[in-house]
mmCIF file of C-alpha atoms and ligand atoms in Angstrom:
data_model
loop_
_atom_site.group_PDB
_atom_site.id
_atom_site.type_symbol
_atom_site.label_atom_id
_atom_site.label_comp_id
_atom_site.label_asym_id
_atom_site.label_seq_id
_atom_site.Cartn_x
_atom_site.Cartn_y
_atom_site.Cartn_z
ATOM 1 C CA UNK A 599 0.000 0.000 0.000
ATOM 2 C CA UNK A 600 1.439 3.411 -0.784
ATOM 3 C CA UNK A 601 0.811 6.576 0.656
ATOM 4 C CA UNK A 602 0.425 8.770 -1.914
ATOM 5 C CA UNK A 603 -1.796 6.718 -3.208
ATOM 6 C CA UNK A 604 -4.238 6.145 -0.190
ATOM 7 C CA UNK A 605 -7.237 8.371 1.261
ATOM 8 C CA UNK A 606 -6.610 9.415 4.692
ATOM 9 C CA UNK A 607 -9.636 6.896 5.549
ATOM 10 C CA UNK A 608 -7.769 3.734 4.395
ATOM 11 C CA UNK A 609 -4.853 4.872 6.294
ATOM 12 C CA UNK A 610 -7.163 5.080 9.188
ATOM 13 C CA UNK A 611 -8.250 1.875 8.421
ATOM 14 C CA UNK A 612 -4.608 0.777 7.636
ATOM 15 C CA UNK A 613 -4.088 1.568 11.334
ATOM 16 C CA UNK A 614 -6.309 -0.523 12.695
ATOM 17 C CA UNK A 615 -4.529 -3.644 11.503
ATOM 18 C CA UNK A 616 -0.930 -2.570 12.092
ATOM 19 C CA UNK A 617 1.078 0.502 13.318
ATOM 20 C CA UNK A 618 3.761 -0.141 11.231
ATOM 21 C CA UNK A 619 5.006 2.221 8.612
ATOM 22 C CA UNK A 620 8.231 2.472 5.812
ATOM 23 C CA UNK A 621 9.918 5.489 4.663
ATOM 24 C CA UNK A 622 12.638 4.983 1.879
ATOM 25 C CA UNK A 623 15.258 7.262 2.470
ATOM 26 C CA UNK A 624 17.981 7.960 0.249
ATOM 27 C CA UNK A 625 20.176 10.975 -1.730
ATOM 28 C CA UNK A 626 19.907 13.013 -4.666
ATOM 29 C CA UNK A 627 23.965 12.960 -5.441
ATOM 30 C CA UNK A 628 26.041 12.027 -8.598
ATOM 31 C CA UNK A 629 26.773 8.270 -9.106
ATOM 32 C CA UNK A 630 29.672 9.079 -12.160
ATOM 33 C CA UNK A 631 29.069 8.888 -15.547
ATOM 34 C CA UNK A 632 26.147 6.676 -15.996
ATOM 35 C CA UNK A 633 24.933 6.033 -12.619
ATOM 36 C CA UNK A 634 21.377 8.435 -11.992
ATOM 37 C CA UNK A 635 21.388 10.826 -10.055
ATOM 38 C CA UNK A 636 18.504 9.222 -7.994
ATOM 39 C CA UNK A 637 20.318 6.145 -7.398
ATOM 40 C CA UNK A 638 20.239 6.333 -3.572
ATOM 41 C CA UNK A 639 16.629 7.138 -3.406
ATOM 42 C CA UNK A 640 15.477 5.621 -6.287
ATOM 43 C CA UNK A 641 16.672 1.957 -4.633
ATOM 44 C CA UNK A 642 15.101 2.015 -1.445
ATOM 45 C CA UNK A 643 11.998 2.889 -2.887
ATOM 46 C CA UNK A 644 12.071 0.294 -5.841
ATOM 47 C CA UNK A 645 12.506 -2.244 -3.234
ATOM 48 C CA UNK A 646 9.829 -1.133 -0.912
ATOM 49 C CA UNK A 647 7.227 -0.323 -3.895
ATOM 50 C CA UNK A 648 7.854 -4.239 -5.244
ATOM 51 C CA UNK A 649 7.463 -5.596 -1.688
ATOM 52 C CA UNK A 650 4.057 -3.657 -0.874
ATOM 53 C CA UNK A 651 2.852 -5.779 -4.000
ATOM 54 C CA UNK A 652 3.148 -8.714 -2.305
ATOM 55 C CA UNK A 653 2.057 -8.172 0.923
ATOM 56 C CA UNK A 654 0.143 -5.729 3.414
ATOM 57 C CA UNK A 655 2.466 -3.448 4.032
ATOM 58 C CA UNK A 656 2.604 1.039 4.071
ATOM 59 C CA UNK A 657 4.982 2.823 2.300
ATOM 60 C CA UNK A 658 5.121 6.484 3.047
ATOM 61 C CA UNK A 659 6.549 8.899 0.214
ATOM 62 C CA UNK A 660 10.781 8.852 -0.325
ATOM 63 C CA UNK A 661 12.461 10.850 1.717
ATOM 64 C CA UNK A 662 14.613 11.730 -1.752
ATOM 65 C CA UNK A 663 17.481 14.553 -0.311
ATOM 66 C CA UNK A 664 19.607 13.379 2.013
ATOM 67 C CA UNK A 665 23.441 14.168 3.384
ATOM 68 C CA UNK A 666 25.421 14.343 0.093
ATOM 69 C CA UNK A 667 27.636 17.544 0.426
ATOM 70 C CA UNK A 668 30.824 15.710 -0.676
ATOM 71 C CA UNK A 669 28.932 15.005 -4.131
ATOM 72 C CA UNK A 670 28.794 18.835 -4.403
ATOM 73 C CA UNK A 671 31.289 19.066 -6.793
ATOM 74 C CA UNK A 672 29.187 17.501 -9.953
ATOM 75 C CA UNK A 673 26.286 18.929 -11.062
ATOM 76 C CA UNK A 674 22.773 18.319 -10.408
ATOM 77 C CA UNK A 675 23.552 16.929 -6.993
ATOM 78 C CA UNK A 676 21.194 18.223 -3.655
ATOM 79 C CA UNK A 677 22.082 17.874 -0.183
ATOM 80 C CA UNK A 678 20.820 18.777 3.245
ATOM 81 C CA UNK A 679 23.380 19.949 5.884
ATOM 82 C CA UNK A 680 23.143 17.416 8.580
ATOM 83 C CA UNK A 681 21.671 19.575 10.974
ATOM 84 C CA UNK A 682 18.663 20.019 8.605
ATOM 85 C CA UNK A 683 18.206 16.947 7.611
ATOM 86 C CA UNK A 684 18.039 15.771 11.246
ATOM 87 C CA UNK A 685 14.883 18.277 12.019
ATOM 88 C CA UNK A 686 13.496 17.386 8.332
ATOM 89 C CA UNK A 687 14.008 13.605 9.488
ATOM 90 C CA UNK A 688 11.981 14.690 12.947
ATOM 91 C CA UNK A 689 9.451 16.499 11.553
ATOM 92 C CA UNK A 690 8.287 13.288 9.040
ATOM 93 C CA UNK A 691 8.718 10.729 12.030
ATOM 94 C CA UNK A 692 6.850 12.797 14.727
ATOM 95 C CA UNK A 693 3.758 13.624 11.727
ATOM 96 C CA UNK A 694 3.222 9.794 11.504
ATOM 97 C CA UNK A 695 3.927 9.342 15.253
ATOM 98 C CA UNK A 696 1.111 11.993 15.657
ATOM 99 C CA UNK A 697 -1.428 9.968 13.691
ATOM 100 C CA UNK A 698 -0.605 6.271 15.893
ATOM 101 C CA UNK A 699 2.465 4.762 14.058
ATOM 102 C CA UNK A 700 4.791 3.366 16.669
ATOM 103 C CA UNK A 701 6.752 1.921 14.608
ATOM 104 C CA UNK A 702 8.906 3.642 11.658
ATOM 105 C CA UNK A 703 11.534 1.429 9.006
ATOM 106 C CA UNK A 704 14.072 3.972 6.998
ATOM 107 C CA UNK A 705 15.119 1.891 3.969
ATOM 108 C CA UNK A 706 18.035 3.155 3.321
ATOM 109 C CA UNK A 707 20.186 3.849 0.575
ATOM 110 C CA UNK A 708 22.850 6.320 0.896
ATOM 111 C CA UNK A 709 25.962 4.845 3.423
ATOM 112 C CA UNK A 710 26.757 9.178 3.871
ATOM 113 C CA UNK A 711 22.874 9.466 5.713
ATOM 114 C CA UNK A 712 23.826 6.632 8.149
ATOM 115 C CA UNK A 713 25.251 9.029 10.893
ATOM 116 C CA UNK A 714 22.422 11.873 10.162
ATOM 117 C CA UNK A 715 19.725 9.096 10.875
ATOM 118 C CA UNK A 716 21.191 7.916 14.022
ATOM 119 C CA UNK A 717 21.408 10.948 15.403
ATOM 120 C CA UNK A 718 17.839 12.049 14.580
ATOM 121 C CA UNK A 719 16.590 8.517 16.019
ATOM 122 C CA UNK A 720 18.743 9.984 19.045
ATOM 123 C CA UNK A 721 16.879 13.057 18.967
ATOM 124 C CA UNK A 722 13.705 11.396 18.885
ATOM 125 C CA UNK A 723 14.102 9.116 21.436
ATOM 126 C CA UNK A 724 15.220 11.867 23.741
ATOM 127 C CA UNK A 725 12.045 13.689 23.428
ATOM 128 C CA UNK A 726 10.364 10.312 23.648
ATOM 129 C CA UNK A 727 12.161 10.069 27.182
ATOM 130 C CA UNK A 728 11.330 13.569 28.458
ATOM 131 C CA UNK A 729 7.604 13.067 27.143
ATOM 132 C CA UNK A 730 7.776 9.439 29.174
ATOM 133 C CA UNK A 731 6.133 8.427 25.902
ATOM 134 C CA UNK A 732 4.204 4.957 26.546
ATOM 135 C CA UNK A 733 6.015 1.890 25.519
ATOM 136 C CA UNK A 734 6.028 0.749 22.005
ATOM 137 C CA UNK A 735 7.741 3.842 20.154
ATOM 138 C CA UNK A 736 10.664 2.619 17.930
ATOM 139 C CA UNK A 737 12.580 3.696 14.874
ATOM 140 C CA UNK A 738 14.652 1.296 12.606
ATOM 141 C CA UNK A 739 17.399 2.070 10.068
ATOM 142 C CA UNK A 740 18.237 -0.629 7.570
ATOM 143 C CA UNK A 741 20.472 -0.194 4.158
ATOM 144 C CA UNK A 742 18.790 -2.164 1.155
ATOM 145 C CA UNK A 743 22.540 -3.818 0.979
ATOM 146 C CA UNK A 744 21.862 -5.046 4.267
ATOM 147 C CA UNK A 745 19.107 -7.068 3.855
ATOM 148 C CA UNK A 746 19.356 -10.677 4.331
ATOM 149 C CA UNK A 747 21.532 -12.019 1.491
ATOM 150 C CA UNK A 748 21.686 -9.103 -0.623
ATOM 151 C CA UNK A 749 25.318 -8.170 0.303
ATOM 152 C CA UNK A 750 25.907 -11.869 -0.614
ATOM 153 C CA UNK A 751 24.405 -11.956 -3.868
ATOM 154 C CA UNK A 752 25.865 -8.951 -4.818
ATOM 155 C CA UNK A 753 29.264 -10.187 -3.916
ATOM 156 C CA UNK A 754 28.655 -13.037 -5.844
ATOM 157 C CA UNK A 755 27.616 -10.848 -8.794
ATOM 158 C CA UNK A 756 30.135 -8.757 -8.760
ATOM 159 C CA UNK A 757 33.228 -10.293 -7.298
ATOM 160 C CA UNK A 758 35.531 -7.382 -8.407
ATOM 161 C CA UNK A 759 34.709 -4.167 -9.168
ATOM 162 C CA UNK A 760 32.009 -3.392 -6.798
ATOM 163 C CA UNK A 761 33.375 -0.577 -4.820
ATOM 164 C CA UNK A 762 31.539 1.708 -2.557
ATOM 165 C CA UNK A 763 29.740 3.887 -4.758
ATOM 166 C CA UNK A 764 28.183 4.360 -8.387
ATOM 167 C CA UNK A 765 28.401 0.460 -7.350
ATOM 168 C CA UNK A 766 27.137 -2.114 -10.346
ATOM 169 C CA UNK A 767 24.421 -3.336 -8.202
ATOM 170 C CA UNK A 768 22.595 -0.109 -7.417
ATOM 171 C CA UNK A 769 23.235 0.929 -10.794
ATOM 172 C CA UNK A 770 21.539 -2.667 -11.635
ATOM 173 C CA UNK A 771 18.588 -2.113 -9.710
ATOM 174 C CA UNK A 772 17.894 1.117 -11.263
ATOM 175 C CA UNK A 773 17.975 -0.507 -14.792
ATOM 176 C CA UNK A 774 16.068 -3.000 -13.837
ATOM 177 C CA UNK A 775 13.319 -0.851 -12.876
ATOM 178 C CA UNK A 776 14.001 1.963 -15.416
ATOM 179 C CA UNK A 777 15.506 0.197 -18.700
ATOM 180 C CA UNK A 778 14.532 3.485 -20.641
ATOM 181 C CA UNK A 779 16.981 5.575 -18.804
ATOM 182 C CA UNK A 780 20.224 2.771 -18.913
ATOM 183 C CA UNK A 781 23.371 4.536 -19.812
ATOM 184 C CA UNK A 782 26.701 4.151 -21.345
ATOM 185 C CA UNK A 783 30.347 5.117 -21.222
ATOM 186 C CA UNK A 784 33.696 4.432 -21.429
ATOM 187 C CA UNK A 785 35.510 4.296 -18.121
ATOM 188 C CA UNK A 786 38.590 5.257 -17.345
ATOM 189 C CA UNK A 787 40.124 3.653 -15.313
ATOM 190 C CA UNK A 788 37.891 0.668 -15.657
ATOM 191 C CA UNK A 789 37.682 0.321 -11.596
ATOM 192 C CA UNK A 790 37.659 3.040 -10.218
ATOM 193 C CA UNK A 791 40.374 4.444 -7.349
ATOM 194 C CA UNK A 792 39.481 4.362 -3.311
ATOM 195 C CA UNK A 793 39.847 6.547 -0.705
ATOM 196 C CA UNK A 794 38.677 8.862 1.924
ATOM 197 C CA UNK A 795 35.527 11.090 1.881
ATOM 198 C CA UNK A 796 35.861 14.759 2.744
ATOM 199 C CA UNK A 797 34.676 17.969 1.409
ATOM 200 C CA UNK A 798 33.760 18.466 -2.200
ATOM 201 C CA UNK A 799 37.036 19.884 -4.000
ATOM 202 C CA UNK A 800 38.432 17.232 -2.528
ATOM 203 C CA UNK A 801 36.640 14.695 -3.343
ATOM 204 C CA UNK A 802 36.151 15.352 -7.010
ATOM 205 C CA UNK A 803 40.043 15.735 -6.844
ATOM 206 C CA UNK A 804 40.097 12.012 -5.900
ATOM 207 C CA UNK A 805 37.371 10.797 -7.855
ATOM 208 C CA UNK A 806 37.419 12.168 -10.666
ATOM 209 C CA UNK A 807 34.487 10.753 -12.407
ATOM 210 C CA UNK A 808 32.194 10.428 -9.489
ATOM 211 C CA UNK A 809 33.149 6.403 -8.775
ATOM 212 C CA UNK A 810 34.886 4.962 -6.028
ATOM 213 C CA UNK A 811 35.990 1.603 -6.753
ATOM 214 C CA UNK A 812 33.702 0.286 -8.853
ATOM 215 C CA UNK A 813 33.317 -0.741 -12.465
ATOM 216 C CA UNK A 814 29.671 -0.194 -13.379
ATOM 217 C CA UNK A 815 29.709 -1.441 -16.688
ATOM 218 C CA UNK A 816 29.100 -4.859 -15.309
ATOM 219 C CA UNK A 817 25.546 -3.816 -14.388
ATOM 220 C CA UNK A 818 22.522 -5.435 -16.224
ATOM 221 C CA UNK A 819 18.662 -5.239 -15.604
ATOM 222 C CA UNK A 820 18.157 -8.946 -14.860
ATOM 223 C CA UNK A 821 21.200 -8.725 -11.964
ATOM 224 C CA UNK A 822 19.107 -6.071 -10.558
ATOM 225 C CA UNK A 823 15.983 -7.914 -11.001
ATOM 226 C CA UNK A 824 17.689 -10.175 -8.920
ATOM 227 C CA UNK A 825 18.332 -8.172 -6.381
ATOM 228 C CA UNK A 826 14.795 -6.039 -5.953
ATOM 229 C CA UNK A 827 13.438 -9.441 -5.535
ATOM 230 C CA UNK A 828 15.906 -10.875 -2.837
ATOM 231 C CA UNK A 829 15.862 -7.206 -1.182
ATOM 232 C CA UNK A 830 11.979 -7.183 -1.366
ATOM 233 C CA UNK A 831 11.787 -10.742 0.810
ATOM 234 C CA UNK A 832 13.962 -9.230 3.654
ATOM 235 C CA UNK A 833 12.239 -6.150 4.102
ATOM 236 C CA UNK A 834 8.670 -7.702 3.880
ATOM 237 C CA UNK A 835 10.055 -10.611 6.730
ATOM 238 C CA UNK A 836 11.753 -7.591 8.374
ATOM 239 C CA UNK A 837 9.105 -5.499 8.634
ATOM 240 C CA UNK A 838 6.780 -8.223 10.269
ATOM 241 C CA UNK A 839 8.738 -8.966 12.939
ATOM 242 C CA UNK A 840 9.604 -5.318 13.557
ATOM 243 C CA UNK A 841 6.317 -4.998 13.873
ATOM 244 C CA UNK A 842 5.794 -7.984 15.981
ATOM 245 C CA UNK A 843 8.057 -6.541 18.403
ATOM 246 C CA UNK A 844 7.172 -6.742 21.868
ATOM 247 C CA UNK A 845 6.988 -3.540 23.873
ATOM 248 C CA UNK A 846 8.833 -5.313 26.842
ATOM 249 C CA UNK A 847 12.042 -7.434 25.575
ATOM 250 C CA UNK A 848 11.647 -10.358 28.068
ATOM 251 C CA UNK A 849 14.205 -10.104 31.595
ATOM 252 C CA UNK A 850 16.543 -12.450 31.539
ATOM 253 C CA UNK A 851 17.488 -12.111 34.845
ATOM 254 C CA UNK A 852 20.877 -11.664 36.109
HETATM 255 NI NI1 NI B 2282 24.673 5.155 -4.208
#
């Protein structure tokens, strides 16, 4: 079930039956030469909007800007300071919150929003604390890559060449979903070089066509078919028993 797509009476009805929600979260950054630059967004939210099809599950609208200031230096990239995209993250937890969702799942799919997220969920909990919020409030961040077996069979796709970003399977997943908007260049080098991430001169100085160790060329719908479907498992088993969660983990004594 998505959002967007719903009346506010089905998602009252929605809560009746579970109070259990998913936001895909992801970036609006370069991902070199023919990676989108939606990749990071466009992932989660592929995987989430595939999994709602096969079971009864909400997916709230993609959060589609996240912490990307070191992909400044190429052009059509967008990105939140951190300290804005911690009250934007706030603001679209505590609406839901507001309405009965206890429980929120960020897909993710940007490794740079990792430390923004956690420190919003910090934030969040905090005020959860001072309010002495009734039990059953919790937040959950989980990478697609993450998902049970997907790092695997992406490893197993890809045994060289994967890198860390403008990566052949996230590149995969987009053509898989958009095959219209596949694209095509000659890299060079073929794999691209590692290294740290810093500010934006910098990193374009170091990566000088957007990659970092990867080779995308090896990408191809039907890998990222692959994955969407592997990735869309996990998060509908993930989300059930996030949702399952009891309030109270049981005391264990000692
Ligand atoms: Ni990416």
């Amino acid at each position: 079930m998505l959002l967007h797509l719903s009346t506010w009476p089905e998602i009252e009805a929605f809560l009746g039956r579970s109070k259990t929600v998913v936001v895909p979260i992801g970036s609006n950054e370069q991902h070199g030469p023919t990676g989108l630059l939606g990749t990071d967004w466009l992932c989660p939210e592929i995987i989430a909007h595939h999994a709602q099809k096969e079971a009864d599950i909400l997916i709230a609208p993609t959060f589609n800007i996240g912490m990307a200031q070191h992909h400044l230096g190429f052009p059509g990239t967008i990105s939140l300071r951190p300290s804005t995209f911690i009250a934007a993250i706030g603001d679209w937890a505590r609406s839901l919150a507001a309405h009965g969702f206890e429980k929120i799942y960020f897909l993710n799919g940007h490794g740079g929003n990792v430390a923004t997220i956690e420190a919003a969920f910090s934030e969040l909990y905090a005020e959860a604390s001072f309010a002495r919020r009734p039990l059953g409030y919790a937040l959950k961040l989980r990478n697609w890559w993450d998902l049970p077996g997907v790092d695997a069979l992406a490893r197993r796709q890809f045994p060289t060449g994967h890198g860390s970003h403008a990566t052949p399977s996230e590149i995969a997943v987009t053509q898989w979903a958009y095959p219209d908007a596949i694209k095509t260049a000659n890299y060079a080098p073929q794999i691209a070089p590692t290294g740290p991430i810093r500010e934006a001169s910098d990193f374009r100085a170091r990566f000088a066509d957007g990659r970092m160790g990867s080779d995308p060329i090896q990408a191809t719908p039907e890998k990222g078919g692959e994955l969407v479907a592997l990735a869309a498992k996990g998060l509908i088993e993930e989300v059930a028993a996030f949702g399952a969660e009891p309030a109270v983990a049981p005391y264990l004594g000692g």
